[in-house]
Coordinates of C-alpha atoms and ligand atoms in Angstrom, one line a residue:
M73 CA 0.0 0.0 0.0
K74 CA 1.0 3.6 -0.2
I75 CA -0.3 6.9 1.3
I76 CA -1.8 9.1 -1.5
G77 CA -3.5 11.8 0.6
T78 CA -3.4 13.5 4.0
G79 CA -5.5 15.9 6.0
S80 CA -5.8 17.4 9.4
A81 CA -8.0 19.6 11.5
L82 CA -7.4 21.4 14.8
P83 CA -9.7 23.1 17.3
S84 CA -9.8 26.9 16.9
K85 CA -9.1 27.7 20.6
I86 CA -5.3 28.2 21.3
V87 CA -4.2 28.0 24.9
T88 CA -0.7 29.4 25.6
N89 CA 1.5 28.5 28.6
D90 CA 0.8 31.9 30.0
M91 CA -2.9 31.3 29.9
L92 CA -2.4 28.1 31.9
S93 CA -0.5 30.0 34.5
E94 CA -3.6 32.2 35.1
F95 CA -5.3 29.3 37.0
L96 CA -2.5 26.8 37.6
D97 CA 0.8 27.0 39.6
T98 CA 2.8 26.7 36.4
S99 CA 4.7 28.8 33.9
D100 CA 6.1 29.0 30.4
A101 CA 9.5 28.9 32.2
W102 CA 8.7 25.4 33.5
I103 CA 6.7 24.0 30.6
Y104 CA 8.8 25.1 27.6
P105 CA 12.3 23.9 28.6
R106 CA 10.9 20.5 29.8
T107 CA 8.5 19.8 26.9
G108 CA 9.1 22.2 24.0
I109 CA 5.4 23.2 24.2
R110 CA 4.5 26.9 23.8
H111 CA 0.8 26.5 23.1
R112 CA -1.8 23.8 22.2
H113 CA -5.2 23.7 20.4
V114 CA -7.9 22.8 22.8
I115 CA -11.5 21.6 22.1
S116 CA -14.0 24.1 23.4
D117 CA -17.5 23.9 22.0
E118 CA -16.5 21.9 18.9
K119 CA -17.2 18.2 18.6
L120 CA -14.3 15.8 18.0
E121 CA -16.4 14.0 15.3
D122 CA -16.5 17.3 13.3
L123 CA -12.7 17.6 13.4
A124 CA -12.4 13.9 12.4
I125 CA -14.8 14.4 9.5
S126 CA -13.0 17.6 8.4
A127 CA -9.6 15.8 8.4
A128 CA -11.0 12.9 6.5
K129 CA -12.6 15.1 3.8
K130 CA -9.3 17.0 3.4
A131 CA -7.3 13.7 3.0
L132 CA -9.8 12.4 0.4
D133 CA -9.6 15.7 -1.4
N134 CA -5.8 15.6 -1.3
A135 CA -5.9 12.0 -2.7
G136 CA -8.4 13.0 -5.4
M137 CA -10.7 10.2 -4.2
K138 CA -14.4 10.1 -3.5
A139 CA -15.7 8.7 -0.2
E140 CA -17.8 6.1 -2.2
E141 CA -14.5 4.6 -3.5
L142 CA -13.3 3.6 0.1
D143 CA -13.3 -0.1 1.0
F144 CA -12.5 0.3 4.7
I145 CA -12.2 3.0 7.4
I146 CA -10.0 2.6 10.5
C147 CA -10.4 5.2 13.2
S148 CA -7.9 5.5 16.1
N149 CA -9.5 7.1 19.2
V150 CA -9.1 6.8 22.9
V151 CA -12.2 8.8 24.0
N152 CA -15.0 10.8 22.5
E153 CA -18.5 11.6 23.7
Y154 CA -20.0 8.4 22.2
V155 CA -19.3 5.0 23.8
T156 CA -21.2 3.5 21.0
P157 CA -21.6 3.7 18.0
S158 CA -17.9 3.8 17.0
L159 CA -16.3 7.1 15.9
S160 CA -15.5 5.4 12.5
C161 CA -19.2 4.9 11.9
I162 CA -19.9 8.5 12.6
I163 CA -17.1 9.5 10.2
Q164 CA -18.4 7.1 7.6
G165 CA -21.8 8.9 7.6
G166 CA -20.2 12.3 7.8
I167 CA -18.1 11.8 4.6
G168 CA -20.8 9.8 2.7
A169 CA -18.9 6.5 2.6
S170 CA -20.6 3.1 2.7
C171 CA -17.7 0.7 3.5
P172 CA -17.1 -1.3 6.7
C173 CA -15.4 0.6 9.5
L174 CA -13.6 -0.1 12.7
D175 CA -12.3 1.8 15.8
I176 CA -9.1 1.0 17.6
N177 CA -7.7 2.2 20.9
C178 CA -3.9 2.0 20.7
A179 CA -3.3 5.2 22.6
C180 CA -0.7 7.4 21.0
A181 CA 0.6 4.6 18.7
G182 CA -2.8 4.3 16.9
F183 CA -1.6 5.6 13.5
I184 CA 1.1 2.9 13.3
Y185 CA -1.3 0.2 14.5
A186 CA -3.9 1.3 11.9
L187 CA -1.3 1.1 9.2
D188 CA -0.5 -2.4 10.2
I189 CA -4.2 -3.5 10.2
A190 CA -4.6 -1.8 6.8
E191 CA -1.6 -3.7 5.4
T192 CA -3.0 -7.0 6.5
H193 CA -6.2 -6.2 4.6
Y194 CA -4.1 -5.3 1.5
Q195 CA -2.1 -8.5 1.8
A196 CA -5.4 -10.5 2.0
G197 CA -6.5 -8.8 -1.2
K198 CA -9.6 -7.4 0.5
V199 CA -9.2 -3.7 -0.1
K200 CA -8.0 -1.1 -2.7
N201 CA -8.6 2.1 -0.8
V202 CA -8.5 2.7 2.9
L203 CA -9.0 5.7 5.1
I204 CA -7.3 6.1 8.4
V205 CA -8.5 8.8 10.8
C206 CA -6.8 9.5 14.2
A207 CA -9.0 11.8 16.3
E208 CA -8.3 12.6 19.9
E209 CA -9.3 15.0 22.7
P210 CA -6.9 14.2 25.5
T211 CA -7.7 17.6 27.1
R212 CA -11.1 16.0 28.1
M213 CA -9.3 13.2 29.9
T214 CA -7.0 15.2 32.2
S215 CA -7.9 17.0 35.4
W216 CA -7.3 20.7 34.6
K217 CA -6.2 21.1 38.3
D218 CA -3.3 18.6 37.8
R219 CA -0.4 20.7 36.4
S220 CA 1.8 17.7 35.9
V221 CA -0.5 16.3 33.2
C222 CA -2.9 18.8 31.7
V223 CA -0.2 21.1 30.4
L224 CA 1.1 18.4 28.1
F225 CA -1.9 17.8 25.8
G226 CA -3.7 19.3 22.9
D227 CA -6.5 18.0 20.6
G228 CA -6.9 17.4 16.9
A229 CA -7.5 15.0 14.1
G230 CA -5.2 13.7 11.3
A231 CA -6.1 11.4 8.4
A232 CA -4.4 9.5 5.6
V233 CA -5.8 7.8 2.4
L234 CA -4.1 4.6 1.3
S235 CA -4.1 3.0 -2.0
E236 CA -2.4 0.0 -3.7
G237 CA 1.4 0.2 -3.9
D238 CA 4.5 -1.1 -2.2
N239 CA 5.7 2.0 -0.5
I240 CA 5.4 0.7 3.1
K241 CA 8.7 -1.0 3.6
G242 CA 8.2 -2.3 7.2
I243 CA 6.0 -1.9 10.3
K244 CA 7.0 -3.0 13.8
L245 CA 4.5 -3.1 16.7
S246 CA 5.3 -3.6 20.4
A247 CA 3.5 -3.9 23.7
A248 CA 4.6 -4.2 27.3
S249 CA 1.8 -4.1 29.8
A250 CA 2.4 -1.4 32.4
T251 CA -1.1 -0.2 33.3
D252 CA -0.1 1.9 36.3
K253 CA 2.1 4.3 34.4
L254 CA -0.5 6.1 32.2
Y255 CA -4.2 5.5 32.7
Q256 CA -7.6 6.9 33.1
I257 CA -10.6 5.2 34.8
R258 CA -14.2 6.0 34.2
T259 CA -17.2 4.6 36.1
L260 CA -19.9 2.7 34.3
E261 CA -23.6 2.7 35.0
P262 CA -24.5 1.2 38.4
T263 CA -26.4 -2.1 38.6
P264 CA -28.1 -3.8 41.5
Y265 CA -25.2 -6.3 41.5
V266 CA -22.2 -4.0 41.7
T267 CA -21.6 -3.2 45.4
K268 CA -18.0 -2.0 45.4
E269 CA -17.4 1.8 45.4
E270 CA -16.3 3.2 42.0
Q271 CA -14.9 6.5 41.1
D272 CA -13.7 8.3 38.0
I273 CA -10.0 8.9 37.9
P274 CA -8.7 11.5 35.4
L275 CA -5.6 10.7 33.3
Q276 CA -2.7 9.8 35.7
M277 CA 0.9 9.6 34.5
K278 CA 4.3 8.6 35.9
G279 CA 6.1 11.1 33.7
Q280 CA 9.6 9.9 34.1
D281 CA 8.7 6.2 33.6
V282 CA 6.9 7.2 30.4
F283 CA 9.8 9.3 29.3
K284 CA 12.3 6.4 29.7
F285 CA 9.9 3.9 28.0
A286 CA 9.3 6.3 25.1
V287 CA 13.0 6.8 24.3
K288 CA 13.8 3.1 24.6
A289 CA 10.7 1.8 22.7
S290 CA 10.9 4.4 19.8
S291 CA 14.7 4.0 19.4
G292 CA 14.4 0.2 19.5
D293 CA 11.4 0.0 17.1
I294 CA 13.2 2.2 14.5
K295 CA 16.5 0.3 14.9
Y296 CA 14.7 -3.0 14.5
L297 CA 13.2 -1.9 11.2
L298 CA 16.4 -0.4 9.9
D299 CA 18.4 -3.5 10.6
G300 CA 15.7 -5.8 9.1
L301 CA 15.6 -3.7 5.9
G302 CA 19.4 -3.5 5.7
M303 CA 19.2 0.3 6.0
K304 CA 21.2 2.8 8.1
A305 CA 19.8 5.7 10.0
D306 CA 21.5 8.0 7.4
D307 CA 19.3 6.5 4.7
I308 CA 16.1 8.0 6.2
D309 CA 15.3 11.5 5.0
H310 CA 12.6 12.4 7.6
Y311 CA 11.9 11.1 11.0
L312 CA 8.2 11.9 11.9
L313 CA 7.9 11.0 15.5
H314 CA 5.1 11.2 18.0
Q315 CA 5.0 14.8 19.3
A316 CA 4.9 14.3 23.0
N317 CA 8.0 16.1 24.2
K318 CA 10.9 17.8 22.4
R319 CA 13.4 16.2 24.8
I320 CA 12.1 12.7 23.9
I321 CA 12.6 13.6 20.3
K322 CA 16.1 14.9 21.0
S323 CA 17.1 11.7 22.8
I324 CA 16.0 9.6 19.8
E325 CA 17.9 12.0 17.5
D326 CA 21.0 11.4 19.6
F327 CA 20.5 7.6 19.7
L328 CA 20.2 7.5 15.9
G329 CA 23.0 10.0 15.5
Q330 CA 20.9 12.1 13.1
P331 CA 20.7 15.9 12.6
E332 CA 17.8 17.9 14.0
E333 CA 16.7 19.0 10.5
K334 CA 15.5 15.4 9.8
F335 CA 13.0 15.7 12.7
P336 CA 10.3 18.1 11.8
T337 CA 8.2 19.0 14.9
N338 CA 4.9 20.7 15.8
V339 CA 4.9 19.9 19.5
E340 CA 5.7 23.7 20.1
T341 CA 2.3 24.7 18.8
H342 CA 0.1 21.5 19.2
G343 CA 1.3 19.7 22.4
N344 CA 0.7 16.0 22.5
S345 CA -2.5 15.1 20.6
S346 CA -2.1 11.3 21.2
S347 CA -2.6 9.2 18.0
A348 CA -3.5 12.3 16.0
S349 CA 0.0 13.6 16.4
C350 CA 1.7 11.5 13.7
P351 CA -0.8 12.0 10.9
I352 CA -1.2 15.7 11.7
L353 CA 2.6 16.1 11.4
L354 CA 2.6 14.0 8.2
D355 CA -0.1 16.2 6.7
E356 CA 1.7 19.4 7.6
C357 CA 5.0 18.2 6.1
N358 CA 3.1 17.0 3.0
R359 CA 1.3 20.3 2.5
K360 CA 4.5 22.3 3.1
G361 CA 6.2 20.3 0.3
I362 CA 8.9 18.9 2.7
L363 CA 8.2 15.3 1.5
K364 CA 9.6 14.6 -2.0
K365 CA 8.7 11.6 -4.1
G366 CA 11.1 8.8 -3.2
D367 CA 12.0 10.2 0.2
K368 CA 12.4 7.6 3.0
I369 CA 10.3 8.3 6.0
A370 CA 10.4 6.7 9.5
M371 CA 7.4 7.2 11.8
S372 CA 7.3 6.1 15.4
A373 CA 4.9 6.5 18.3
F374 CA 4.5 5.3 21.9
G375 CA 1.8 5.6 24.5
A376 CA -0.3 4.1 27.3
G377 CA -0.2 0.4 27.6
F378 CA 2.7 0.7 27.1
I379 CA 2.5 0.2 23.4
S380 CA 4.7 1.4 20.6
G381 CA 5.1 1.1 16.9
A382 CA 7.2 2.3 14.0
A383 CA 6.9 2.3 10.2
I384 CA 9.4 2.9 7.4
M385 CA 7.9 4.0 4.1
E386 CA 8.9 5.6 0.8
W387 CA 7.0 8.8 -0.2
Ligands
UT7_570 O1 2.2 10.1 24.9 C1 2.9 9.8 26.1 C2 2.6 11.0 27.0 N1 3.5 11.3 28.1 C3 4.8 11.8 27.9 O2 5.4 11.8 26.9 C4 5.4 12.3 29.2 C5 6.9 11.9 29.3 N2 7.4 12.6 30.5 C6 7.8 13.9 30.5 O3 7.7 14.5 29.5 C7 8.3 14.5 31.8 O4 8.5 13.5 32.8 C8 7.4 15.7 32.3 C9 7.5 16.9 31.3 C10 5.9 15.2 32.3 C11 7.8 16.1 33.7 O5 9.1 16.5 33.7 P1 10.1 16.0 34.9 O6 11.4 16.7 34.6 O7 10.1 14.5 34.8 O8 9.4 16.6 36.1 P2 8.9 15.9 37.4 O9 7.7 15.1 37.2 O10 10.0 15.1 38.1 O11 8.6 17.1 38.4 C12 9.6 18.0 38.8 C13 8.9 19.1 39.6 C14 8.0 18.6 40.7 O12 8.1 19.4 41.8 P3 9.0 19.0 43.1 O13 8.4 17.7 43.6 O14 10.4 18.7 42.6 O15 8.9 20.1 44.0 C15 6.6 18.8 40.2 O16 5.6 19.0 41.1 O17 8.1 19.9 38.8 C16 6.8 20.1 39.3 N3 5.9 20.2 38.3 C17 5.5 21.4 37.7 N4 5.9 22.6 38.0 C18 5.4 23.6 37.3 C19 5.2 19.2 37.6 N5 4.4 19.8 36.6 C20 4.6 21.1 36.7 C21 4.1 22.2 36.0 N6 4.5 23.4 36.3 N7 3.2 22.0 34.9

């Protein structure tokens, strides 16, 4: 398969670090050096489904494809206002497609997991055109009283249209269960049979553990793919990494011994938008003309689980 179109959509509300310090004991002087984030786009009265549909329409437009031509839609999402139906079903209706669709929850690594699921469908000869949409609103998962978590995230949606080709050279998925490091718990409807006390717990994170896992997993996944493909880190033109933290990206740069110019970022302006981060960055690089035909791209992401994934492709 190959990616033939990309799209993205961001909430209109921009929240700067200084705006956060109006109601939290935090500052730009703390946030920026530790994360590289200056501001983020935050859902206000928009609906995530509308951002997802907008990103999907832009990707179809970029690919020159009609929604009716799609054979499958994969949506990566951790939370949205619907528990059911799936967000992919809502997107399917919103863009006017009629193909089967599926939601996955692979946290921030969702785009890479979606690529892998799509590839399996291509290999089975079941699809010609696939739409991947990653839509996330992590700012609705955190407590806005918890300065250690809420300052890190932003919302948005990114999409990619796939068609037949052999541009995806390799995908590596990993998982290592560590559910106490990054999690959110929500209560379900009460029943006469549940007697234990339940309570909602907003997103909790052991930041330093996540940091160490992220660097190790991302570096390891990329190295595994490079070795398997007989490639060197120098052979890659662009490293499009999950935009969680500039220092994590810098550590991966150092591990691979590659120059900063090969690592485009938007964490400065978007924060961490979970699985939407990679396809939003891909779309921005695509539209800016940074990606040239034949360029080699490595993508990599990590998140709650822990899970991680990387992909190497030719543009
Ligand atoms: O998709 C995966 C998502 N998660 C990540 O990628 C997160 C990875 N981890 C990180 O990026 C870093 O661990 C953080 C940026 C989250 C935190 O940086 P840190 O250098 O590991 O800080 P820390 O958690 O060790 O906290 C240091 C201090 C603490 O104060 P004390 O105990 O030393 O007095 C915190 O209470 O900084 C304090 N602190 C803050 N201060 C001002 C924590 N958050 C803030 C804040 N503003 N927003």
